[in-house]
XYZ file of C-alpha atoms in Angstrom:
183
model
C 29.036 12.539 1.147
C 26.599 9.909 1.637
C 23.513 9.175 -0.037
C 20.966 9.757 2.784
C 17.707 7.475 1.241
C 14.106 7.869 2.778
C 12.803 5.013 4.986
C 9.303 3.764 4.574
C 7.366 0.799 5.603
C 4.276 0.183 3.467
C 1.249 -1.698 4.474
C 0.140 -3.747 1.375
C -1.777 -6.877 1.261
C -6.094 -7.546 1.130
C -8.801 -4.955 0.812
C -10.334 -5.123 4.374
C -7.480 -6.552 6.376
C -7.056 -4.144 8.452
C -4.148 -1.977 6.803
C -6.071 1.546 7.967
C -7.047 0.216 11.009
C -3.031 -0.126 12.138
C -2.457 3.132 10.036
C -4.532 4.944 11.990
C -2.594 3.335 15.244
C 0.006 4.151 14.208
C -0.669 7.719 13.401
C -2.005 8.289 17.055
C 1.500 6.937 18.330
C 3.402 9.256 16.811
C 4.599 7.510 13.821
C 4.609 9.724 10.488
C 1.764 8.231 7.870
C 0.601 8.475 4.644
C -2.698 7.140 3.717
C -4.336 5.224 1.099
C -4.459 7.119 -2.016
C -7.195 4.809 -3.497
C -9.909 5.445 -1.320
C -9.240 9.265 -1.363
C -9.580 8.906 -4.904
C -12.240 6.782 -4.746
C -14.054 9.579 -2.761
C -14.005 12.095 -4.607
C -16.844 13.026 -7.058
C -16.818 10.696 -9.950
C -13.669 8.764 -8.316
C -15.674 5.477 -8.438
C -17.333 5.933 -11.786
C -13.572 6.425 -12.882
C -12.620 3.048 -11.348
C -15.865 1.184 -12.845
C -15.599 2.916 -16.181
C -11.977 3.571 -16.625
C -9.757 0.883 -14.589
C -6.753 2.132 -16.059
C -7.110 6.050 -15.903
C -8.057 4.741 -11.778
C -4.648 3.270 -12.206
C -2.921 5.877 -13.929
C -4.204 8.471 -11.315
C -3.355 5.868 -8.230
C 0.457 6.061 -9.633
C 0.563 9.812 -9.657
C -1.023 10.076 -6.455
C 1.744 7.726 -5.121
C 4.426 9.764 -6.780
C 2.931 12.823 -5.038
C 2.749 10.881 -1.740
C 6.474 9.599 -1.556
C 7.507 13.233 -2.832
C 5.904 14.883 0.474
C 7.998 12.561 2.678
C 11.092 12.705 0.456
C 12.834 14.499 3.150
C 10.862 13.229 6.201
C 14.137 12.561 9.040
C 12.123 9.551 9.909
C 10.057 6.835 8.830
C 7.065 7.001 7.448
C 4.804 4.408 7.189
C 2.750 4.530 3.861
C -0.889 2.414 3.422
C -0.128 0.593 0.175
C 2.281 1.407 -2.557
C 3.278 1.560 -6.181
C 3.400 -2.189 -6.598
C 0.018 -2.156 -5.569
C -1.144 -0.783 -8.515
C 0.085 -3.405 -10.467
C -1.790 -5.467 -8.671
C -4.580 -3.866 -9.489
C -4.229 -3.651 -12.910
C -3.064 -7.436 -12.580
C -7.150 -8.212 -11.134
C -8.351 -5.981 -13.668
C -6.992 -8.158 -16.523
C -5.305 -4.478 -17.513
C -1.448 -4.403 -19.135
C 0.653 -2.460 -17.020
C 1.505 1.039 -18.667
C 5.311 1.747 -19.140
C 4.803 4.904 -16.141
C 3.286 2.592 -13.575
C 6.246 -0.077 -14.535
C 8.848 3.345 -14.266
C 7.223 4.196 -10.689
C 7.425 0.861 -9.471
C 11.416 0.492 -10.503
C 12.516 3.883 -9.622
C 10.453 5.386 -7.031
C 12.161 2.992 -4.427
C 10.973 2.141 -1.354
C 13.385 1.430 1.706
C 12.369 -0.373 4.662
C 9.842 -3.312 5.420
C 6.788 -4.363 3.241
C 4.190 -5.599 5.631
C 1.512 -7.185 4.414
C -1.847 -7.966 5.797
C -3.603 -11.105 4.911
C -6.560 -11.776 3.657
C -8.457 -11.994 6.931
C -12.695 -13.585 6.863
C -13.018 -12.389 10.254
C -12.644 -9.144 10.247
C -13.940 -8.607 6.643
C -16.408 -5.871 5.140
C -17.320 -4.306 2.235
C -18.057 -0.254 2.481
C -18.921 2.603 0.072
C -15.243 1.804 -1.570
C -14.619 -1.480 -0.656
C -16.833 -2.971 -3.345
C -14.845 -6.378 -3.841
C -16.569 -9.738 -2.727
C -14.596 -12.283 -0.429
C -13.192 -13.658 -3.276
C -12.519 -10.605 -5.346
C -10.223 -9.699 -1.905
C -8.330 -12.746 -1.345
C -7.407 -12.736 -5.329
C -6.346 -9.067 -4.813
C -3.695 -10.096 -1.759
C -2.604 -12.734 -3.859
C -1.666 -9.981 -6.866
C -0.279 -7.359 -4.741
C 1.609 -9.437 -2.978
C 3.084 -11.106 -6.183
C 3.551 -7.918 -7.839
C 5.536 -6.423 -4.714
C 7.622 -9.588 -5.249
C 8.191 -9.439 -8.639
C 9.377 -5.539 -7.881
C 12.374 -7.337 -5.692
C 10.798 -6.581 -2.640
C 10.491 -8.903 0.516
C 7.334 -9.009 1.924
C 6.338 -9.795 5.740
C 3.564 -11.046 7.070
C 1.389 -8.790 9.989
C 0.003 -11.436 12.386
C -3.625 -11.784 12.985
C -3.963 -10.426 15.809
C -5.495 -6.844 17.424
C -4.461 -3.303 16.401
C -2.060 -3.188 19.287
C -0.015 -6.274 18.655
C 0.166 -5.325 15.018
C 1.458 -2.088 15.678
C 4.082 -3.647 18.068
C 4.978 -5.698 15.336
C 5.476 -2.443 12.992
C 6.979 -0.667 15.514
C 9.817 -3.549 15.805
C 10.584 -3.840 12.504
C 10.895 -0.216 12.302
C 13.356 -0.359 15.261
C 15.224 -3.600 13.215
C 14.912 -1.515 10.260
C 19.089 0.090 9.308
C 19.846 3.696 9.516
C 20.572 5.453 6.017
């Protein structure tokens, strides 16, 4: 019997690049999503006076809402395209100046994910800060730079979206999803 594995693609990359944008495209095409478990935190009472006061309980509780995340679609028959990931945390620990704790570390190496790792660049044009996107131009550029590095270092190959419109980025997903193998 063979091992039938889950296929995701995950949308990683800078805060305000446009990652919900083609999540929510995608969504309203039919593909199966799972959305950002940060800013749900983050909206929640006292979710961003956990991430100001406690970075790594923010991270701690990112991880488990991850695990719960990839657990849902465990058995999903198709894939599911999921807006960030486990290595993401890292990242944001990584910004934060934070060690990574041994659980986030466990997630990231066991809690696999199998199919393509787009991410979306750091993008000035399109660009805003909101009620949970509190980091500065700079503050998101140096974020890409350590989620991308930290899916790397996690042995994952990371693609670039273009920058381009919602509908030529989700053309883009949609063909690596059809390039993606069967399990």
């Amino acid at each position: 019997m063979a091992l039938v594995l889950p296929r995701h693609a995950v949308l990683t990359g800078a805060p305000g690049a446009g990652k919900t944008t083609l999540l929510d495209a995608a969504a309203a095409a039919g593909l199966s999503t799972s959305p950002e478990v940060a800013r749900r935190i983050l909206q929640l009472p006292g979710g961003m006076e956990l991430r100001k006061a406690d970075p790594l309980g923010f991270a701690e509780a990112m991880t488990e809402a991850h695990a719960r995340e990839y657990q849902r679609h465990a058995g999903h028959p198709g894939p599911v395209v999921f807006d960030r990931g486990f290595p993401d945390v890292v990242g944001f620990l990584e910004v934060s100046g934070l060690p990574v704790p041994k659980a986030v570390d466990r997630a990231c190496r066991t809690l696999r994910y199998h199919g393509p790792v787009l991410r979306a660049p750091a993008w000035a044009a399109i660009y805003v800060q909101d009620a949970e996107r509190i980091q500065d131009w700079e503050q998101a550029v140096a974020s890409d730079e350590a989620v991308t590095a930290a899916w790397k270092h996690y042995g994952y190959e990371v693609a670039d979206l273009p920058l381009a419109g919602v509908e030529e980025r989700l053309d883009f997903l949609r063909k690596m999803l059809k390039d993606m193998p069967s399990t």
